[in-house]
Every structure is written in C-alpha cells, then in structure tokens.
Amino acid sequence: EAEVAQSPRYKITEKSQAVAFWCDPISGHATLYWYRQILGQGPELLVQFQDESVVDDSQLPKDRFSAERLKGVDSTLKIQPAELGDSAMYLCASSEGLQGLLSYNEQFFGPGTRLTVL
Amino acid sequence: KNEVEQSPQNLTAQEGEFITINCSYSVGISALHWLQQHPGGGIVSLFMLSSGKKKHGRLIATINIQEKHSSLHITASHPRDSAVYICAVSGSNYKLTFGKGTLLTVNP
C-alpha cells in the first residue's frame, strides 16, 4: 500500500544548529503539506505545495524556516537556526489535488519526524 | 475560541465499552475528518465525511451539518484502540483545521 515516507524519524540537535527533514509523498499526489505538532496540541499547517509551487506559507516562520519541492515530488523542510521552541513533531501529508471530488483532497499522513532541540 | 472543539479531552474506558467522542465546529466546511494518532506515531485517517454516517469495522462516524456536530463511536473497545483521536475540518480551500484531540485509554 502506498505511504508517505519521512526521514529521519527522530532528530536531536542543539539550538542554533541547522536541521532538515525530508518527505516523499504518495506517488502521483500533487499536493504536499508540512505540519508542526506541539505536544498535546493538534497539528498546525506550516506550508502547502501544489506541485512545485507554494500555495500557503502564511504560518511558516520565514526568518528561520524554509521549504522546497523543486521537482514537485519530494520535499525538504529546513530550520536554521533551531530554537528550543522548535521541539515538536513535524508531519508531512499529501493528497491527490486541491479541486474536484472530495476524495481527491483526502490527506494521507507520514509517520512524522520528532525533533528535540537541546 | 478554537474553531474545532472536541470533548472529552481525556477518556478512560474498560475493554468492551462503547465509546463516543464528540466534535463541534463553528465554520462552514466541505468535509470533516476523524484521525487517529498513537503515542509518538504518525496520523492515520479514519474517516472523511460530509454528511450522514460512515462505518468501518468497529468504528462509526456521524455528522450533523445543521448542528455543526460530529461523533466518533467505537463499539466493543479494545486496549489497542488507545490513542489520540483528532477531529479536523476542511473548508472551501481544503485546508485542515484541527481540534486538540481526545486521549483515549482503554484498560484491559
């Protein structure tokens, strides 16, 4: 069964260091999402891609966070420099597209990357 | 006020009990999603519904669009059902707004 892949699963880093997370969506899925989930809370959207284009990055702290999806397939989320408050689960999700049938927009989530900043 | 409210926040049940988790939302939606997250794990989509009722195994999800309310039911609960259950809604832009989740613990 097709799945969203993420790596690494766990990352421990010191503050002020750079970290990067990778996501490979389900094959053929045009829309890719990066979420941040702080312990005890629901996920919040950081950035949304449609193919290689950013659709929504209004909640992305752009002074330290960047995201790219150069070929419209896999994606990388980077934090530089990391801060203590960045400790969270970073989730990637994908869906077939943004328009059309409701099922076209069902999001499938990856296992997440748990980041701990010391 | 959060656009998506879930209740209860925490729920403890004995194996075999019937469980209900509620979700209320305050905005117009195109769909409502029920998601499951095991401790330290990723998220699994259980249901996506825009009207009526859906059933999958021991799980049942209902939605009342007029009342802006949805319920997730688990029949014959089992310890492996222990997880966080998250309600999320999507609007016309398909962006998900999440509730804070309900932590369910089912004891043997």
mmCIF file of C-alpha atoms in Angstrom, chain B:
data_model
loop_
_atom_site.group_PDB
_atom_site.id
_atom_site.type_symbol
_atom_site.label_atom_id
_atom_site.label_comp_id
_atom_site.label_asym_id
_atom_site.label_seq_id
_atom_site.Cartn_x
_atom_site.Cartn_y
_atom_site.Cartn_z
ATOM 1 C CA LYS B 1 -12.156 30.250 20.730
ATOM 2 C CA ASN B 2 -10.876 27.325 18.692
ATOM 3 C CA GLU B 3 -12.881 26.706 15.533
ATOM 4 C CA VAL B 4 -12.924 22.980 16.303
ATOM 5 C CA GLU B 5 -13.793 21.806 19.800
ATOM 6 C CA GLN B 6 -13.542 18.218 20.954
ATOM 7 C CA SER B 7 -14.893 16.547 24.066
ATOM 8 C CA PRO B 8 -13.859 14.977 26.229
ATOM 9 C CA GLN B 9 -10.160 15.873 26.284
ATOM 10 C CA ASN B 10 -9.370 12.619 28.073
ATOM 11 C CA LEU B 11 -11.373 9.418 28.215
ATOM 12 C CA THR B 12 -10.667 6.199 30.099
ATOM 13 C CA ALA B 13 -12.737 3.103 29.411
ATOM 14 C CA GLN B 14 -12.792 -0.581 30.211
ATOM 15 C CA GLU B 15 -12.334 -3.094 27.450
ATOM 16 C CA GLY B 16 -15.647 -3.818 25.746
ATOM 17 C CA GLU B 17 -17.271 -0.465 26.499
ATOM 18 C CA PHE B 18 -18.997 1.663 23.883
ATOM 19 C CA ILE B 19 -17.128 4.928 23.386
ATOM 20 C CA THR B 20 -18.254 8.268 21.996
ATOM 21 C CA ILE B 21 -16.051 11.243 21.157
ATOM 22 C CA ASN B 22 -17.680 14.494 20.123
ATOM 23 C CA CYS B 23 -16.612 17.292 17.814
ATOM 24 C CA SER B 24 -18.224 20.680 17.283
ATOM 25 C CA TYR B 25 -17.143 23.265 14.757
ATOM 26 C CA SER B 26 -18.067 26.857 14.124
ATOM 27 C CA VAL B 27 -17.306 27.397 10.443
ATOM 28 C CA GLY B 28 -18.723 26.182 7.154
ATOM 29 C CA ILE B 29 -16.974 23.074 5.973
ATOM 30 C CA SER B 30 -16.592 20.903 2.908
ATOM 31 C CA ALA B 31 -15.665 17.832 4.949
ATOM 32 C CA LEU B 32 -14.928 16.612 8.449
ATOM 33 C CA HIS B 33 -12.105 14.204 9.183
ATOM 34 C CA TRP B 34 -11.502 11.824 12.057
ATOM 35 C CA LEU B 35 -7.844 10.936 12.561
ATOM 36 C CA GLN B 36 -6.036 8.552 14.898
ATOM 37 C CA GLN B 37 -2.599 9.095 16.367
ATOM 38 C CA HIS B 38 -0.806 6.537 18.515
ATOM 39 C CA PRO B 39 1.753 7.825 21.050
ATOM 40 C CA GLY B 40 4.841 9.048 19.261
ATOM 41 C CA GLY B 41 3.376 7.997 15.946
ATOM 42 C CA GLY B 42 2.099 9.483 12.766
ATOM 43 C CA ILE B 43 -1.508 10.161 11.926
ATOM 44 C CA VAL B 44 -3.908 7.746 10.269
ATOM 45 C CA SER B 45 -7.048 8.941 8.561
ATOM 46 C CA LEU B 46 -10.091 7.047 9.842
ATOM 47 C CA PHE B 47 -12.953 8.829 8.121
ATOM 48 C CA MET B 48 -13.656 11.739 5.848
ATOM 49 C CA LEU B 49 -17.329 12.641 5.653
ATOM 50 C CA SER B 50 -19.540 15.485 4.531
ATOM 51 C CA SER B 51 -22.941 14.095 5.506
ATOM 52 C CA GLY B 52 -24.655 11.193 7.201
ATOM 53 C CA LYS B 53 -22.787 8.268 8.626
ATOM 54 C CA LYS B 54 -19.850 6.012 7.799
ATOM 55 C CA LYS B 55 -18.871 2.691 9.322
ATOM 56 C CA HIS B 56 -15.587 0.820 9.219
ATOM 57 C CA GLY B 57 -15.307 -2.252 11.391
ATOM 58 C CA ARG B 58 -15.992 -1.228 14.986
ATOM 59 C CA LEU B 59 -15.764 2.480 14.174
ATOM 60 C CA ILE B 60 -18.746 4.643 13.265
ATOM 61 C CA ALA B 61 -18.657 8.342 12.391
ATOM 62 C CA THR B 62 -21.705 10.568 12.097
ATOM 63 C CA ILE B 63 -22.128 14.189 11.165
ATOM 64 C CA ASN B 64 -24.990 16.656 11.524
ATOM 65 C CA ILE B 65 -24.293 19.576 9.199
ATOM 66 C CA GLN B 66 -27.131 21.736 10.545
ATOM 67 C CA GLU B 67 -25.899 21.402 14.121
ATOM 68 C CA LYS B 68 -22.201 21.544 13.115
ATOM 69 C CA HIS B 69 -21.508 18.453 15.153
ATOM 70 C CA SER B 70 -19.891 15.075 14.601
ATOM 71 C CA SER B 71 -19.408 11.991 16.747
ATOM 72 C CA LEU B 72 -16.962 9.116 16.559
ATOM 73 C CA HIS B 73 -18.161 5.879 18.133
ATOM 74 C CA ILE B 74 -16.119 2.801 18.954
ATOM 75 C CA THR B 75 -18.021 -0.372 19.710
ATOM 76 C CA ALA B 76 -16.560 -3.202 21.809
ATOM 77 C CA SER B 77 -13.466 -1.131 22.649
ATOM 78 C CA HIS B 78 -10.097 -2.816 22.942
ATOM 79 C CA PRO B 79 -6.792 -1.722 24.504
ATOM 80 C CA ARG B 80 -5.314 -1.384 21.011
ATOM 81 C CA ASP B 81 -7.831 1.419 20.410
ATOM 82 C CA SER B 82 -5.886 3.528 22.915
ATOM 83 C CA ALA B 83 -4.699 6.580 21.004
ATOM 84 C CA VAL B 84 -5.386 10.251 20.424
ATOM 85 C CA TYR B 85 -8.406 10.848 18.204
ATOM 86 C CA ILE B 86 -8.359 14.127 16.327
ATOM 87 C CA CYS B 87 -11.249 15.867 14.605
ATOM 88 C CA ALA B 88 -10.365 18.174 11.721
ATOM 89 C CA VAL B 89 -12.470 20.183 9.291
ATOM 90 C CA SER B 90 -11.686 21.401 5.804
ATOM 91 C CA GLY B 91 -13.255 24.389 4.123
ATOM 92 C CA SER B 92 -13.552 25.510 0.547
ATOM 93 C CA ASN B 93 -9.759 25.819 0.305
ATOM 94 C CA TYR B 94 -9.361 22.230 1.618
ATOM 95 C CA LYS B 95 -7.086 23.495 4.400
ATOM 96 C CA LEU B 96 -7.463 21.414 7.559
ATOM 97 C CA THR B 97 -8.261 22.993 10.915
ATOM 98 C CA PHE B 98 -7.592 20.571 13.738
ATOM 99 C CA GLY B 99 -9.090 20.072 17.159
ATOM 100 C CA LYS B 100 -6.747 19.452 20.086
ATOM 101 C CA GLY B 101 -7.557 15.766 20.198
ATOM 102 C CA THR B 102 -9.091 13.318 22.679
ATOM 103 C CA LEU B 103 -6.754 10.965 24.509
ATOM 104 C CA LEU B 104 -8.470 7.587 24.800
ATOM 105 C CA THR B 105 -7.162 4.913 27.144
ATOM 106 C CA VAL B 106 -8.834 1.522 27.103
ATOM 107 C CA ASN B 107 -7.884 -0.688 30.028
ATOM 108 C CA PRO B 108 -7.979 -4.493 29.829
#
